[in-house]
Coordinates of N, CA and C in Angstrom, one line a residue:
X804 N 57.4 188.1 264.5 CA 57.2 188.6 263.1 C 58.6 188.8 262.5
X805 N 58.6 188.6 261.2 CA 59.8 188.9 260.4 C 59.5 190.1 259.5
X806 N 60.0 191.2 260.0 CA 59.7 192.5 259.2 C 60.8 192.6 258.1
X807 N 60.7 191.8 257.1 CA 61.6 191.7 256.1 C 61.3 192.7 255.0
X808 N 62.2 193.7 254.7 CA 61.9 194.7 253.7 C 62.8 194.4 252.4
X809 N 63.3 193.3 252.3 CA 64.2 193.0 251.1 C 63.4 193.2 249.8
X810 N 64.0 193.8 248.8 CA 63.4 194.1 247.6 C 62.5 195.3 247.6
X811 N 62.4 196.0 248.8 CA 61.6 197.2 249.0 C 62.4 198.4 248.8
X812 N 61.8 199.4 248.2 CA 62.5 200.7 248.1 C 61.8 201.8 249.0
X813 N 62.6 202.4 249.8 CA 62.0 203.4 250.8 C 62.7 204.8 250.6
X814 N 61.9 205.8 250.8 CA 62.5 207.2 250.8 C 62.2 207.8 252.2
X815 N 63.2 208.4 252.8 CA 63.0 209.0 254.1 C 63.4 210.5 254.0
X816 N 62.5 211.4 254.2 CA 62.8 212.8 254.1 C 63.4 213.3 255.5
X817 N 64.2 214.3 255.4 CA 64.8 214.8 256.7 C 65.7 213.8 257.3
X818 N 66.5 213.1 256.5 CA 67.3 212.0 257.0 C 68.7 212.3 257.2
X819 N 69.0 213.6 257.3 CA 70.4 214.0 257.5 C 70.9 213.8 258.9
X820 N 69.9 213.7 259.8 CA 70.2 213.7 261.3 C 69.0 213.2 262.1
X821 N 69.2 213.0 263.3 CA 68.1 212.7 264.3 C 67.3 211.5 263.9
X822 N 66.0 211.7 264.1 CA 65.0 210.6 263.9 C 65.1 210.1 262.4
X823 N 65.1 211.0 261.5 CA 65.1 210.6 260.1 C 66.3 209.7 259.7
X824 N 67.5 210.1 260.2 CA 68.7 209.3 260.0 C 68.5 207.9 260.6
X825 N 68.0 207.8 261.8 CA 67.8 206.5 262.4 C 66.8 205.6 261.7
X826 N 65.7 206.2 261.2 CA 64.7 205.5 260.4 C 65.4 204.9 259.1
X827 N 66.2 205.8 258.5 CA 66.8 205.3 257.3 C 67.7 204.1 257.5
X828 N 68.5 204.1 258.6 CA 69.4 203.0 258.9 C 68.6 201.8 259.3
X829 N 67.5 202.0 260.0 CA 66.7 200.8 260.5 C 66.1 200.1 259.3
X830 N 65.5 200.9 258.4 CA 64.9 200.3 257.2 C 66.0 199.6 256.3
X831 N 67.2 200.2 256.2 CA 68.2 199.5 255.5 C 68.7 198.2 256.1
X832 N 68.7 198.2 257.4 CA 69.1 197.0 258.1 C 68.2 195.8 257.9
X833 N 66.9 196.2 257.6 CA 65.9 195.1 257.3 C 65.8 194.8 255.8
X834 N 66.8 195.3 255.0 CA 66.9 194.9 253.6 C 66.4 195.9 252.6
X835 N 65.8 197.0 253.0 CA 65.3 198.0 252.1 C 66.4 198.8 251.4
X836 N 66.2 199.2 250.1 CA 67.1 200.1 249.4 C 66.5 201.5 249.8
X837 N 67.4 202.3 250.4 CA 66.9 203.6 251.0 C 67.4 204.8 250.3
X838 N 66.4 205.7 250.0 CA 66.7 206.9 249.4 C 66.7 208.0 250.5
X839 N 67.9 208.6 250.7 CA 68.0 209.7 251.7 C 67.7 211.0 251.0
X840 N 66.9 211.8 251.7 CA 66.5 213.1 251.2 C 66.6 214.2 252.3
X841 N 67.2 215.3 252.0 CA 67.3 216.4 253.0 C 67.7 217.7 252.2
X842 N 67.4 218.8 252.9 CA 67.7 220.1 252.3 C 69.2 220.4 252.6
X843 N 69.8 219.7 253.6 CA 71.1 219.9 254.1 C 72.2 219.1 253.3
X844 N 73.4 219.7 253.1 CA 74.5 219.0 252.5 C 74.9 217.8 253.3
X845 N 74.5 217.8 254.6 CA 74.9 216.7 255.5 C 74.4 215.3 255.0
X846 N 73.4 215.4 254.1 CA 72.8 214.2 253.6 C 73.8 213.3 252.9
X847 N 74.8 213.9 252.3 CA 75.8 213.2 251.6 C 76.8 212.5 252.5
X848 N 77.0 213.0 253.7 CA 77.8 212.4 254.7 C 77.1 211.1 255.2
X849 N 75.8 211.2 255.4 CA 75.1 210.1 255.8 C 75.1 209.0 254.7
X850 N 75.0 209.4 253.5 CA 75.0 208.5 252.4 C 76.3 207.7 252.4
X851 N 77.5 208.3 252.6 CA 78.7 207.6 252.6 C 78.8 206.6 253.7
X852 N 78.2 207.0 254.9 CA 78.2 206.0 256.0 C 77.3 204.8 255.8
X853 N 76.1 205.1 255.2 CA 75.1 204.0 255.0 C 75.6 203.1 253.8
X854 N 76.3 203.7 252.9 CA 76.7 203.0 251.7 C 77.8 201.9 252.0
X855 N 78.4 202.0 253.1 CA 79.4 201.0 253.5 C 78.9 199.6 253.6
X856 N 77.6 199.6 254.0 CA 77.0 198.3 254.2 C 75.7 198.1 253.3
X857 N 75.1 199.2 252.9 CA 73.8 199.0 252.2 C 73.7 199.8 250.9
X858 N 72.7 199.5 250.1 CA 72.5 200.2 248.8 C 71.7 201.4 249.1
X859 N 72.1 202.6 248.7 CA 71.4 203.8 249.0 C 71.7 204.9 247.9
X860 N 70.9 205.9 248.0 CA 71.0 207.1 247.1 C 70.6 208.3 247.9
X861 N 71.4 209.3 247.8 CA 71.1 210.6 248.5 C 70.7 211.7 247.5
X862 N 69.7 212.4 247.9 CA 69.3 213.6 247.1 C 69.1 214.8 247.9
X863 N 69.5 215.9 247.5 CA 69.4 217.2 248.2 C 68.2 217.9 247.6
X864 N 67.2 218.2 248.4 CA 66.0 218.8 247.8 C 65.2 219.4 248.9
X865 N 64.3 220.4 248.6 CA 63.4 221.1 249.6 C 62.0 220.5 249.4
X866 N 61.5 219.9 250.5 CA 60.2 219.2 250.4 C 59.1 220.3 250.2
X867 N 59.3 221.5 250.6 CA 58.3 222.5 250.4 C 58.1 223.0 249.0
X868 N 59.0 222.5 248.1 CA 58.9 222.9 246.6 C 58.4 221.7 245.9
X869 N 57.2 221.8 245.3 CA 56.6 220.6 244.6 C 57.4 220.2 243.4
X870 N 57.9 221.2 242.7 CA 58.6 220.8 241.4 C 59.9 220.0 241.8
X871 N 60.5 220.4 242.9 CA 61.7 219.6 243.3 C 61.3 218.2 243.7
X872 N 60.2 218.1 244.4 CA 59.7 216.7 244.8 C 59.3 215.9 243.6
X873 N 58.7 216.5 242.6 CA 58.4 215.8 241.3 C 59.7 215.3 240.6
X874 N 60.7 216.1 240.7 CA 62.0 215.8 240.1 C 62.6 214.6 240.9
X875 N 62.5 214.7 242.2 CA 63.0 213.6 243.1 C 62.3 212.3 242.7
X876 N 61.0 212.3 242.6 CA 60.2 211.1 242.2 C 60.7 210.5 240.9
X877 N 60.9 211.4 239.9 CA 61.4 210.9 238.6 C 62.8 210.2 238.8
X878 N 63.6 210.8 239.6 CA 65.0 210.2 239.8 C 64.9 208.9 240.5
X879 N 64.0 208.8 241.5 CA 63.9 207.5 242.2 C 63.3 206.4 241.3
X880 N 62.3 206.7 240.5 CA 61.7 205.8 239.7 C 62.7 205.4 238.6
X881 N 63.5 206.3 238.1 CA 64.4 206.0 237.0 C 65.5 205.1 237.6
X882 N 65.9 205.3 238.9 CA 67.0 204.5 239.5 C 66.5 203.1 239.9
X883 N 65.4 203.1 240.6 CA 64.9 201.8 241.2 C 63.7 201.2 240.6
X884 N 63.0 202.0 239.8 CA 61.8 201.5 239.1 C 60.5 201.6 239.9
X885 N 60.6 201.9 241.2 CA 59.4 202.0 242.0 C 59.8 202.7 243.4
X886 N 58.7 202.9 244.1 CA 58.9 203.3 245.5 C 57.8 202.6 246.3
X887 N 58.2 201.8 247.3 CA 57.3 201.1 248.1 C 56.9 201.8 249.4
X888 N 57.9 202.5 250.0 CA 57.7 203.1 251.3 C 58.1 204.6 251.3
X889 N 57.2 205.4 251.7 CA 57.5 206.9 251.8 C 57.4 207.3 253.3
X890 N 58.4 207.8 253.8 CA 58.4 208.3 255.2 C 58.6 209.8 255.2
X891 N 57.6 210.5 255.5 CA 57.6 212.0 255.6 C 58.0 212.4 257.0
X892 N 59.3 212.6 257.2 CA 59.9 212.9 258.5 C 60.3 214.4 258.6
X893 N 60.6 215.0 257.4 CA 61.2 216.4 257.5 C 60.3 217.3 258.2
X894 N 60.8 218.2 259.0 CA 60.0 219.1 259.8 C 60.9 220.2 260.5
X895 N 60.3 221.3 260.8 CA 61.0 222.4 261.5 C 60.0 222.8 262.6
X896 N 60.6 223.5 263.6 CA 59.8 224.0 264.7 C 60.3 225.4 265.0
X897 N 59.3 226.3 265.3 CA 59.6 227.7 265.7 C 58.7 227.9 267.0
X898 N 59.3 228.0 268.2 CA 58.6 228.0 269.4 C 57.9 229.4 269.7
X899 N 56.9 229.7 268.9 CA 56.3 231.0 269.1 C 54.8 230.8 269.5
X900 N 54.3 231.6 270.3 CA 52.8 231.6 270.6 C 52.1 232.5 269.7
X901 N 50.8 232.4 269.7 CA 50.0 233.2 268.8 C 50.1 234.7 269.1
X902 N 50.4 235.1 270.3 CA 50.6 236.5 270.7 C 51.8 237.1 270.0
X903 N 52.7 236.2 269.5 CA 53.9 236.7 268.8 C 53.7 236.4 267.3
X904 N 52.5 236.4 266.8 CA 52.2 236.0 265.4 C 53.1 236.7 264.4
X905 N 53.7 235.9 263.5 CA 54.4 236.4 262.3 C 54.0 235.6 261.1
X906 N 53.4 236.3 260.2 CA 52.9 235.5 259.0 C 54.0 234.8 258.3
X907 N 55.2 235.4 258.2 CA 56.3 234.8 257.6 C 56.8 233.5 258.3
X908 N 56.9 233.5 259.6 CA 57.3 232.3 260.4 C 56.2 231.3 260.3
X909 N 54.9 231.7 260.3 CA 53.8 230.7 260.3 C 53.8 230.0 258.9
X910 N 54.0 230.7 257.8 CA 54.1 230.1 256.5 C 55.3 229.2 256.3
X911 N 56.4 229.6 257.0 CA 57.6 228.8 256.9 C 57.4 227.4 257.5
X912 N 56.7 227.4 258.7 CA 56.5 226.1 259.4 C 55.5 225.3 258.6
X913 N 54.4 225.9 258.1 CA 53.4 225.1 257.3 C 54.0 224.6 256.0
X914 N 54.9 225.4 255.4 CA 55.5 225.0 254.1 C 56.3 223.7 254.2
X915 N 57.0 223.5 255.3 CA 57.8 222.3 255.5 C 56.9 221.2 256.1
X916 N 56.3 221.5 257.3 CA 55.6 220.5 258.1 C 54.4 219.9 257.4
X917 N 53.6 220.7 256.7 CA 52.4 220.3 256.1 C 52.4 220.2 254.6
X918 N 52.8 221.3 254.0 CA 52.9 221.3 252.5 C 54.0 220.3 252.0
X919 N 55.0 220.2 252.8 CA 56.1 219.3 252.5 C 55.6 217.8 252.4
X920 N 54.8 217.5 253.4 CA 54.2 216.1 253.4 C 53.3 215.9 252.2
X921 N 52.5 216.9 251.9 CA 51.6 216.8 250.8 C 52.3 216.7 249.4
X922 N 53.4 217.6 249.3 CA 54.2 217.6 248.1 C 54.8 216.2 247.8
X923 N 55.4 215.6 248.9 CA 56.0 214.3 248.7 C 55.0 213.2 248.3
X924 N 53.9 213.3 249.0 CA 52.8 212.3 248.7 C 52.3 212.4 247.3
X925 N 52.0 213.6 246.9 CA 51.5 213.8 245.5 C 52.5 213.5 244.4
X926 N 53.8 213.6 244.7 CA 54.8 213.3 243.8 C 54.9 211.8 243.5
X927 N 54.7 211.0 244.6 CA 54.9 209.6 244.5 C 53.6 208.8 244.4
X928 N 52.5 209.3 244.8 CA 51.2 208.6 244.8 C 50.9 208.0 243.4
X929 N 51.0 208.8 242.3 CA 50.7 208.2 241.0 C 51.4 206.9 240.7
X930 N 52.7 206.8 241.1 CA 53.5 205.6 240.9 C 53.0 204.5 241.8
X931 N 52.6 204.8 243.0 CA 52.0 203.8 243.9 C 50.7 203.3 243.4
X932 N 49.8 204.2 242.9 CA 48.5 203.8 242.4 C 48.7 202.8 241.2
X933 N 49.6 203.1 240.4 CA 49.9 202.3 239.2 C 50.2 200.9 239.6
X934 N 51.0 200.7 240.7 CA 51.4 199.4 241.2 C 50.4 198.8 242.2
X935 N 49.4 199.7 242.6 CA 48.4 199.3 243.6 C 49.1 198.8 244.9
X936 N 50.1 199.5 245.3 CA 50.9 199.2 246.5 C 51.6 200.4 247.0
X937 N 51.6 200.5 248.3 CA 52.4 201.6 248.9 C 52.2 201.7 250.4
X938 N 53.3 202.1 251.1 CA 53.2 202.4 252.5 C 53.7 203.8 252.8
X939 N 52.8 204.6 253.3 CA 53.1 206.0 253.6 C 53.1 206.2 255.1
X940 N 54.2 206.7 255.7 CA 54.2 207.0 257.1 C 54.6 208.4 257.3
X941 N 53.7 209.2 257.9 CA 53.9 210.6 258.2 C 54.3 210.8 259.7
X942 N 55.3 211.6 259.9 CA 55.7 211.8 261.3 C 55.0 213.1 261.8
X943 N 54.1 213.0 262.6 CA 53.4 214.1 263.3 C 54.0 214.3 264.6
X944 N 53.3 214.6 265.7 CA 53.8 214.8 267.0 C 52.7 214.8 268.0
X945 N 53.0 214.6 269.3 CA 52.0 214.7 270.3 C 51.6 216.2 270.4
X946 N 52.4 217.1 269.9 CA 52.1 218.5 269.9 C 50.8 218.8 269.0
X947 N 50.5 217.9 268.2 CA 49.3 218.0 267.4 C 48.1 217.5 268.1
X948 N 48.3 217.0 269.3 CA 47.2 216.5 270.2 C 47.1 217.3 271.5
X949 N 48.3 217.4 272.1 CA 48.4 218.2 273.3 C 48.9 219.6 273.0
X950 N 48.1 220.6 273.1 CA 48.5 221.9 272.6 C 49.2 222.7 273.7
X951 N 50.4 223.2 273.3 CA 51.2 224.0 274.3 C 51.1 225.5 273.9
X952 N 51.2 226.3 274.9 CA 51.1 227.8 274.7 C 52.2 228.4 273.9
X953 N 53.4 227.6 273.8 CA 54.5 228.2 273.2 C 54.8 227.5 271.8
X954 N 53.9 226.7 271.3 CA 54.2 226.0 270.1 C 53.0 226.0 269.1
X955 N 52.3 227.2 269.0 CA 51.1 227.3 268.2 C 51.3 226.9 266.8
X956 N 52.4 227.4 266.2 CA 52.6 227.1 264.8 C 52.9 225.6 264.5
X957 N 53.8 225.1 265.4 CA 54.2 223.7 265.2 C 53.0 222.8 265.5
X958 N 52.2 223.1 266.6 CA 51.0 222.3 266.9 C 50.0 222.3 265.8
X959 N 49.8 223.4 265.2 CA 48.8 223.5 264.1 C 49.2 222.7 262.9
X960 N 50.5 222.8 262.6 CA 51.0 222.0 261.4 C 51.0 220.5 261.7
X961 N 51.3 220.1 262.9 CA 51.3 218.7 263.2 C 49.9 218.1 263.3
X962 N 48.9 218.9 263.8 CA 47.5 218.5 263.8 C 47.0 218.3 262.4
X963 N 47.4 219.2 261.6 CA 47.0 219.2 260.2 C 47.6 217.9 259.5
X964 N 48.8 217.5 259.8 CA 49.3 216.3 259.3 C 48.5 215.1 259.6
X965 N 47.9 215.0 260.8 CA 47.0 213.9 261.2 C 45.8 213.9 260.3
X966 N 45.2 215.1 260.1 CA 44.0 215.2 259.2 C 44.3 214.8 257.8
X967 N 45.5 215.3 257.3 CA 45.9 214.9 256.0 C 46.1 213.4 255.8
X968 N 46.7 212.8 256.8 CA 46.9 211.4 256.8 C 45.6 210.6 256.7
X969 N 44.6 211.0 257.5 CA 43.4 210.3 257.4 C 42.6 210.4 256.1
X970 N 42.7 211.6 255.5 CA 42.1 211.9 254.2 C 42.8 211.1 253.1
X971 N 44.1 211.0 253.1 CA 44.8 210.3 252.1 C 44.5 208.8 252.3
X972 N 44.4 208.3 253.5 CA 44.2 206.9 253.8 C 42.8 206.5 253.2
X973 N 41.8 207.4 253.3 CA 40.5 207.1 252.8 C 40.5 207.0 251.3
X974 N 41.2 208.0 250.7 CA 41.3 208.0 249.2 C 42.0 206.8 248.7
X975 N 43.1 206.4 249.3 CA 44.1 205.4 248.7 C 43.8 204.0 249.1
X976 N 42.9 203.8 250.0 CA 42.6 202.4 250.5 C 42.3 201.5 249.3
X977 N 41.5 201.9 248.4 CA 41.1 201.0 247.3 C 42.3 200.6 246.3
X978 N 43.4 201.3 246.5 CA 44.5 201.0 245.7 C 45.6 200.2 246.4
X979 N 45.2 199.7 247.6 CA 46.1 198.9 248.4 C 47.2 199.7 249.1
X980 N 47.0 201.0 249.2 CA 48.1 201.9 249.8 C 47.6 202.3 251.2
X981 N 48.5 202.1 252.2 CA 48.1 202.5 253.5 C 48.8 203.7 253.9
X982 N 48.2 204.6 254.7 CA 48.7 205.8 255.1 C 48.5 206.0 256.6
X983 N 49.6 206.1 257.4 CA 49.4 206.3 258.8 C 50.4 207.4 259.3
X984 N 50.1 207.9 260.5 CA 50.9 208.9 261.2 C 51.4 208.4 262.5
X985 N 52.6 208.9 262.8 CA 53.2 208.6 264.1 C 53.3 209.9 264.9
X986 N 53.0 209.9 266.2 CA 53.0 211.1 267.0 C 54.0 210.8 268.1
X987 N 55.3 211.1 267.9 CA 56.3 211.0 269.0 C 56.1 212.0 270.1
X988 N 56.6 211.6 271.3 CA 56.7 212.6 272.4 C 58.0 213.3 272.3
X989 N 58.7 213.4 273.4 CA 60.0 214.1 273.5 C 61.1 213.0 273.1
X990 N 61.8 213.3 272.0 CA 62.8 212.4 271.6 C 64.2 213.0 271.8
X991 N 65.1 212.1 272.4 CA 66.4 212.6 272.7 C 67.3 212.6 271.5
X992 N 67.5 213.7 270.9 CA 68.4 213.8 269.7 C 69.4 215.0 270.0
X993 N 70.3 215.1 269.1 CA 71.3 216.2 269.3 C 70.6 217.6 269.3
X994 N 69.6 217.7 268.5 CA 68.8 218.9 268.3 C 68.1 219.3 269.6
X995 N 67.4 218.3 270.2 CA 66.7 218.6 271.5 C 67.7 218.8 272.6
X996 N 68.8 218.1 272.6 CA 69.8 218.4 273.6 C 70.4 219.8 273.6
X997 N 70.6 220.3 272.4 CA 71.2 221.6 272.2 C 70.2 222.7 272.4
X998 N 68.9 222.5 272.1 CA 67.9 223.5 272.1 C 67.3 223.6 273.5
X999 N 67.1 222.4 274.2 CA 66.4 222.4 275.5 C 67.3 222.3 276.7
X1000 N 68.5 221.7 276.5 CA 69.5 221.7 277.6 C 69.2 220.4 278.5
X1001 N 70.3 220.0 279.2 CA 70.2 218.8 280.0 C 69.2 218.9 281.1
X1002 N 69.1 220.1 281.8 CA 68.2 220.2 282.9 C 66.7 220.1 282.5
X1003 N 66.4 220.8 281.4 CA 65.0 220.8 280.8 C 64.7 219.4 280.4
X1004 N 65.6 218.7 279.8 CA 65.3 217.3 279.3 C 65.1 216.4 280.5
X1005 N 65.9 216.6 281.6 CA 65.7 215.8 282.8 C 64.3 216.0 283.4
X1006 N 63.9 217.3 283.4 CA 62.6 217.6 283.9 C 61.5 216.9 283.1
X1007 N 61.6 217.0 281.8 CA 60.6 216.4 280.9 C 60.5 214.9 281.1
X1008 N 61.7 214.2 281.3 CA 61.7 212.8 281.5 C 61.0 212.4 282.8
X1009 N 61.1 213.3 283.8 CA 60.5 213.0 285.1 C 59.0 213.0 285.0
X1010 N 58.4 213.7 284.0 CA 57.0 213.8 283.8 C 56.4 212.6 283.1
X1011 N 57.3 211.8 282.5 CA 56.9 210.7 281.6 C 56.8 209.4 282.5
X1012 N 55.6 208.7 282.4 CA 55.5 207.5 283.2 C 56.6 206.5 283.1
X1013 N 57.2 206.3 282.0 CA 58.3 205.4 281.8 C 59.6 206.0 282.2
X1014 N 59.6 207.2 282.6 CA 60.8 207.9 283.2 C 62.0 208.0 282.3
X1015 N 61.7 208.1 281.0 CA 62.8 208.3 280.1 C 62.3 209.0 278.8
X1016 N 63.2 209.6 278.1 CA 62.8 210.2 276.8 C 62.8 209.1 275.8
X1017 N 62.2 209.3 274.6 CA 62.3 208.4 273.5 C 63.6 208.5 272.9
X1018 N 64.1 207.4 272.4 CA 65.3 207.4 271.5 C 64.9 207.4 270.1
X1019 N 65.7 207.9 269.2 CA 65.3 207.8 267.8 C 65.0 206.4 267.3
X1020 N 65.6 205.4 267.9 CA 65.4 204.0 267.6 C 64.0 203.6 267.9
X1021 N 63.4 204.1 269.0 CA 62.1 203.8 269.4 C 61.1 204.2 268.3
X1022 N 61.3 205.3 267.7 CA 60.5 205.8 266.6 C 60.7 205.0 265.4
X1023 N 61.9 204.7 265.1 CA 62.3 203.9 263.9 C 61.7 202.6 263.9
X1024 N 61.6 201.9 265.0 CA 61.0 200.6 265.1 C 59.5 200.6 264.7
X1025 N 58.8 201.7 265.2 CA 57.4 201.8 264.8 C 57.2 202.1 263.4
X1026 N 58.1 202.9 262.8 CA 58.1 203.1 261.4 C 58.3 201.8 260.6
X1027 N 59.2 201.0 261.1 CA 59.5 199.8 260.5 C 58.3 198.9 260.4
X1028 N 57.6 198.8 261.5 CA 56.4 198.0 261.5 C 55.3 198.5 260.5
X1029 N 55.1 199.8 260.5 CA 54.1 200.4 259.6 C 54.5 200.3 258.2
X1030 N 55.8 200.2 257.9 CA 56.3 200.1 256.6 C 56.3 198.6 256.0
X1031 N 56.1 197.7 257.0 CA 56.1 196.3 256.6 C 54.7 195.8 256.2
X1032 N 54.7 194.6 255.6 CA 53.4 194.0 255.1 C 52.7 193.5 256.3
X1033 N 53.3 193.3 257.5 CA 52.6 192.8 258.7 C 51.6 193.8 259.2
X1034 N 51.7 195.1 258.7 CA 50.7 196.1 259.2 C 49.7 196.4 258.1
X1035 N 49.5 195.5 257.2 CA 48.6 195.7 256.0 C 47.2 196.1 256.3
X1036 N 46.7 195.8 257.5 CA 45.3 196.1 257.9 C 45.2 197.4 258.7
X1037 N 46.3 198.1 258.8 CA 46.3 199.4 259.6 C 46.4 200.5 258.6
X1038 N 45.4 201.4 258.6 CA 45.5 202.6 257.8 C 44.6 203.7 258.4
X1039 N 45.0 204.9 258.1 CA 44.3 206.1 258.6 C 44.4 206.4 260.1
X1040 N 45.5 205.8 260.7 CA 45.6 205.9 262.1 C 46.8 206.9 262.5
X1041 N 46.6 207.5 263.7 CA 47.8 208.2 264.3 C 48.1 207.5 265.6
X1042 N 49.4 207.1 265.6 CA 49.8 206.2 266.8 C 50.8 207.1 267.6
X1043 N 50.4 207.2 268.9 CA 51.2 208.0 269.8 C 52.3 207.1 270.4
X1044 N 53.5 207.6 270.4 CA 54.6 206.9 271.1 C 55.4 207.9 271.9
X1045 N 55.0 207.9 273.2 CA 55.5 208.9 274.1 C 55.8 208.5 275.5
X1046 N 55.9 207.2 275.7 CA 56.2 206.7 277.1 C 55.1 206.9 278.1
X1047 N 53.9 207.1 277.6 CA 52.8 207.3 278.5 C 52.5 208.8 278.8
X1048 N 53.2 209.7 278.2 CA 53.1 211.2 278.6 C 51.6 211.7 278.4
X1049 N 51.0 211.2 277.4 CA 49.6 211.7 277.1 C 48.6 211.1 278.0
X1050 N 48.9 210.1 278.8 CA 48.0 209.6 279.8 C 47.7 210.7 280.8

């Protein structure tokens, strides 16, 4: 297959680091014009690096704020005239169980992980409907399928992303817009290294049938396929990529 994204315009949220950054670079390498979006100022450092070889635009915005997302959509359409691919990757995690319930923390996780996905979709969907074309890829997690006792907030938000994905796919199918979710397992990023530590990651890898953690590139390649026209008959699905952990 030739997953050629030339002449396509893609936006990747949470692309200042980790999985989002790798997705942005992978899409750019296949010819897409990539819009980088993050709440962190680091997004402009990524823009400088990506711009050395590819056409890109960086925007700093908060996905949990719908008005900001509507403004982002206006900027993207004004600059590129369209958006073909939307990758909702931005997310946060707070490792608390329900016994430690905090309304403030719960709302914070839902605002980014769930409302953020919906905000981005609703900001760009009208433009996709008008062109009767679009590829939406939402990053969920196996935490939305395998529930852990220490990740109640995160698990709830990621399970909801799967439900939202399927609902959007059903609505948008008649407009030629596909919507799918990806559920990564444990991904080896700077964030997971610093938060979990080397020994914990080694233990997690030992539980995975393929005996290794996912790399951000593993996730990016699956996003690439779902963002391409070669996946045109796939919609409303959540695809687990975890090295066999959920087996």
